[in-house]
XYZ file of C-alpha atoms in Angstrom:
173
model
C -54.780 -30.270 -129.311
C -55.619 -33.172 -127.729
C -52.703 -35.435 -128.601
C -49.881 -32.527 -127.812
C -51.966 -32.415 -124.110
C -51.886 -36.148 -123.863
C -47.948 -35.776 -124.982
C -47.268 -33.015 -122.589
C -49.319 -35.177 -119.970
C -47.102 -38.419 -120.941
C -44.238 -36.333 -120.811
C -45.004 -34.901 -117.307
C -45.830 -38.140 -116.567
C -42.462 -39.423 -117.570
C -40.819 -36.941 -115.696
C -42.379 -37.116 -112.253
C -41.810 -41.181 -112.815
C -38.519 -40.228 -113.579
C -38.098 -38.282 -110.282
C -39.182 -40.824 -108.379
C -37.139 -42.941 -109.403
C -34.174 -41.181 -108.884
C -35.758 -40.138 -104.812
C -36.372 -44.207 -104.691
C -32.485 -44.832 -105.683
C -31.018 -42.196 -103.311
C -33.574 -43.491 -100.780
C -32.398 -46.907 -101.217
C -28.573 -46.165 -100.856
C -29.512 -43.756 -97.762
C -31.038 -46.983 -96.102
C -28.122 -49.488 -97.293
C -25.904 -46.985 -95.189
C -28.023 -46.828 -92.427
C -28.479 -50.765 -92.136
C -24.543 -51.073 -92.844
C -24.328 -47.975 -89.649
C -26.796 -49.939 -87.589
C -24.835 -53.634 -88.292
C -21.380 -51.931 -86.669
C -23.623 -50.804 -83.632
C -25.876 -54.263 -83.288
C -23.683 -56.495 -85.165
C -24.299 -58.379 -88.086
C -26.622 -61.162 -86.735
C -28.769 -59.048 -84.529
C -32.610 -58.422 -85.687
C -33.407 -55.585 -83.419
C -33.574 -51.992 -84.100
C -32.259 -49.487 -82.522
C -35.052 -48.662 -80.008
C -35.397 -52.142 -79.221
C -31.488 -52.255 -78.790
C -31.554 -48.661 -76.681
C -34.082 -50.178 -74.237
C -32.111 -53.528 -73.986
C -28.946 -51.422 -72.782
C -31.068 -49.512 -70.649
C -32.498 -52.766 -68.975
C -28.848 -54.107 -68.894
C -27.648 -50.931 -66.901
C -30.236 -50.998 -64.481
C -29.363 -54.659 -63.927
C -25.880 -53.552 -63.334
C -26.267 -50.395 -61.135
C -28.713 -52.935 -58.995
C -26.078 -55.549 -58.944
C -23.446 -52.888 -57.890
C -25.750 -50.922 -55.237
C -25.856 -54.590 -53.575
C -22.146 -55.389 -54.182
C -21.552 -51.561 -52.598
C -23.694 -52.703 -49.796
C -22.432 -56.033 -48.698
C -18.479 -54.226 -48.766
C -19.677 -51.346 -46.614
C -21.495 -53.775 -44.346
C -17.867 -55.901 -44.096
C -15.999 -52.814 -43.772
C -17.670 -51.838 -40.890
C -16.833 -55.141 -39.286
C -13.290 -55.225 -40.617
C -13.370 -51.511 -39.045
C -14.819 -53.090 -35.560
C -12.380 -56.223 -35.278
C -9.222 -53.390 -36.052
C -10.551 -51.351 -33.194
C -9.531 -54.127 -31.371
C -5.784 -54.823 -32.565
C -2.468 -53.606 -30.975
C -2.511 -49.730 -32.535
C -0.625 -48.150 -29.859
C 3.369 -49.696 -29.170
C 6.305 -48.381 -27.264
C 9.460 -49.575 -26.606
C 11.749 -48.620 -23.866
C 15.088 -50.225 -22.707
C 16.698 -49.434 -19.834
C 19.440 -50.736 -17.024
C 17.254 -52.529 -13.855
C 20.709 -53.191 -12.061
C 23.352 -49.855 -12.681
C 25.333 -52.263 -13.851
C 27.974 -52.684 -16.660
C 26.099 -55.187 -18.597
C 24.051 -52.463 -20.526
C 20.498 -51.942 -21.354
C 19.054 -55.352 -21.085
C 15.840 -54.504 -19.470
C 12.810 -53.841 -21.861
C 9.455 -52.530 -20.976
C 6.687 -52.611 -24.060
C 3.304 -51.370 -24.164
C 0.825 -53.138 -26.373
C -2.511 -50.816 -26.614
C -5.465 -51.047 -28.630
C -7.531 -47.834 -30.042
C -9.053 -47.976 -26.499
C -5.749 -48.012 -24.730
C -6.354 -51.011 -23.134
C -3.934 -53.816 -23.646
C -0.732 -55.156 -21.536
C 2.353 -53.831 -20.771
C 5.726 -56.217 -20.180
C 8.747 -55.846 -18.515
C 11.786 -58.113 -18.496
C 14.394 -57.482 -16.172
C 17.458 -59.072 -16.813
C 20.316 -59.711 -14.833
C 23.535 -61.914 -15.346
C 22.137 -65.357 -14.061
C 18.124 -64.458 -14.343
C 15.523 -62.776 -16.231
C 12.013 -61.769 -14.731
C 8.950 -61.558 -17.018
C 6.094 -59.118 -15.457
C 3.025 -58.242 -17.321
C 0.562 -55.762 -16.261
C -3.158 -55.301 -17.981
C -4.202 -52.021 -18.601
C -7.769 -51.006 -19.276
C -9.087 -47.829 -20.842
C -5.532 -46.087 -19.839
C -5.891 -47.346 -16.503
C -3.207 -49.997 -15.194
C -4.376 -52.821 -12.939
C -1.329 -52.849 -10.759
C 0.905 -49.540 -10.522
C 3.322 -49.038 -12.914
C 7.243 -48.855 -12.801
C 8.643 -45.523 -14.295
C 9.961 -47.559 -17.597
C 6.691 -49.051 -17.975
C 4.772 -45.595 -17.695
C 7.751 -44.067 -20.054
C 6.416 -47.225 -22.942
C 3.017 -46.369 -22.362
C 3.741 -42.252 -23.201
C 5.940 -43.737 -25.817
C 3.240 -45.666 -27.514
C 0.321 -42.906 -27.428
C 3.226 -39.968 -28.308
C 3.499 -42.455 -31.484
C 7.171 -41.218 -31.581
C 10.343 -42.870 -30.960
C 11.900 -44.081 -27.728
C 15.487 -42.000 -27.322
C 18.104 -43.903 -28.646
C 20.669 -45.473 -25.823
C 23.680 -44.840 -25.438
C 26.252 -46.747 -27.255
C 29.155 -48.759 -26.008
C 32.642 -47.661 -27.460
């Protein structure tokens, strides 16, 4: 009886070993595939694992959300000035034409408003007659003229704050 319990042991034996081999095999191919899955997400020459590769990208993207919280930053900051400087810039125009003399000649005169956000700016007339021209310019502040204006000058100014068009004149046959 012993030998057929050392042959039944053997044979056990054999078999477990023979299990275990077969768990070692698959277990080997499972890992080939995961190496091969892990080389198309690291690349071929990289030594890291995944963790260490996880918390490299992590690093990286805090780098980069830094870098573009300061980028964000310094644009706002420039905005603000390009937003200033604008503030300042003619944003307000009208355009008015108009006959100083009743005469013939047609609408040669031309008042224009030039106003910033403020409303201040200038405001120019040229009168024109056959032999002359006049240039006038008047500085306005916050709306307020320095010297009175003529009733084509206040028409360029509501012109220029309507934001609408002038009426057309009249044209010549």
């Amino acid at each position: 009886m012993d030998s057929s319990t050392a042959g039944i042991v053997a044979l056990v034996a054999c078999a477990v070993a023979l299990a275990a081999l077969v768990v070692a095999a698959t277990a080997l191919v499972r890992l080939r595939r995961l190496r091969a899955d892990q080389r198309v997400l690291l690349g071929a020459s990289s030594t890291d694992d995944l963790v260490a590769h996880a918390a490299r990208l992590e690093q990286e993207f805090r780098s980069l959300h830094a870098y573009v919280g300061d980028v964000a930053a310094r644009l706002d900051g420039r905005l603000g000035t390009a937003e200033g400087r604008l503030d300042t810039t003619i944003a307000f125009r009208g355009l008015v034409r108009f006959d100083a003399y009743n005469e013939m000649s047609g609408q040669q005169s031309v008042a224009i408003a030039l106003l910033d956000a403020e409303q201040s700016g200038i405001v120019m007339s040229s009168i024109h007659h056959r032999d002359q021209a006049r240039l006038y310019v008047k500085h306005v502040v916050g709306g307020e003229p320095e010297y009175p204006l003529s009733p084509e000058e206040i028409e360029a100014v509501r012109v220029a704050l309507a934001r609408e068009p002038p009426p057309e004149p009249p044209r010549l046959p």
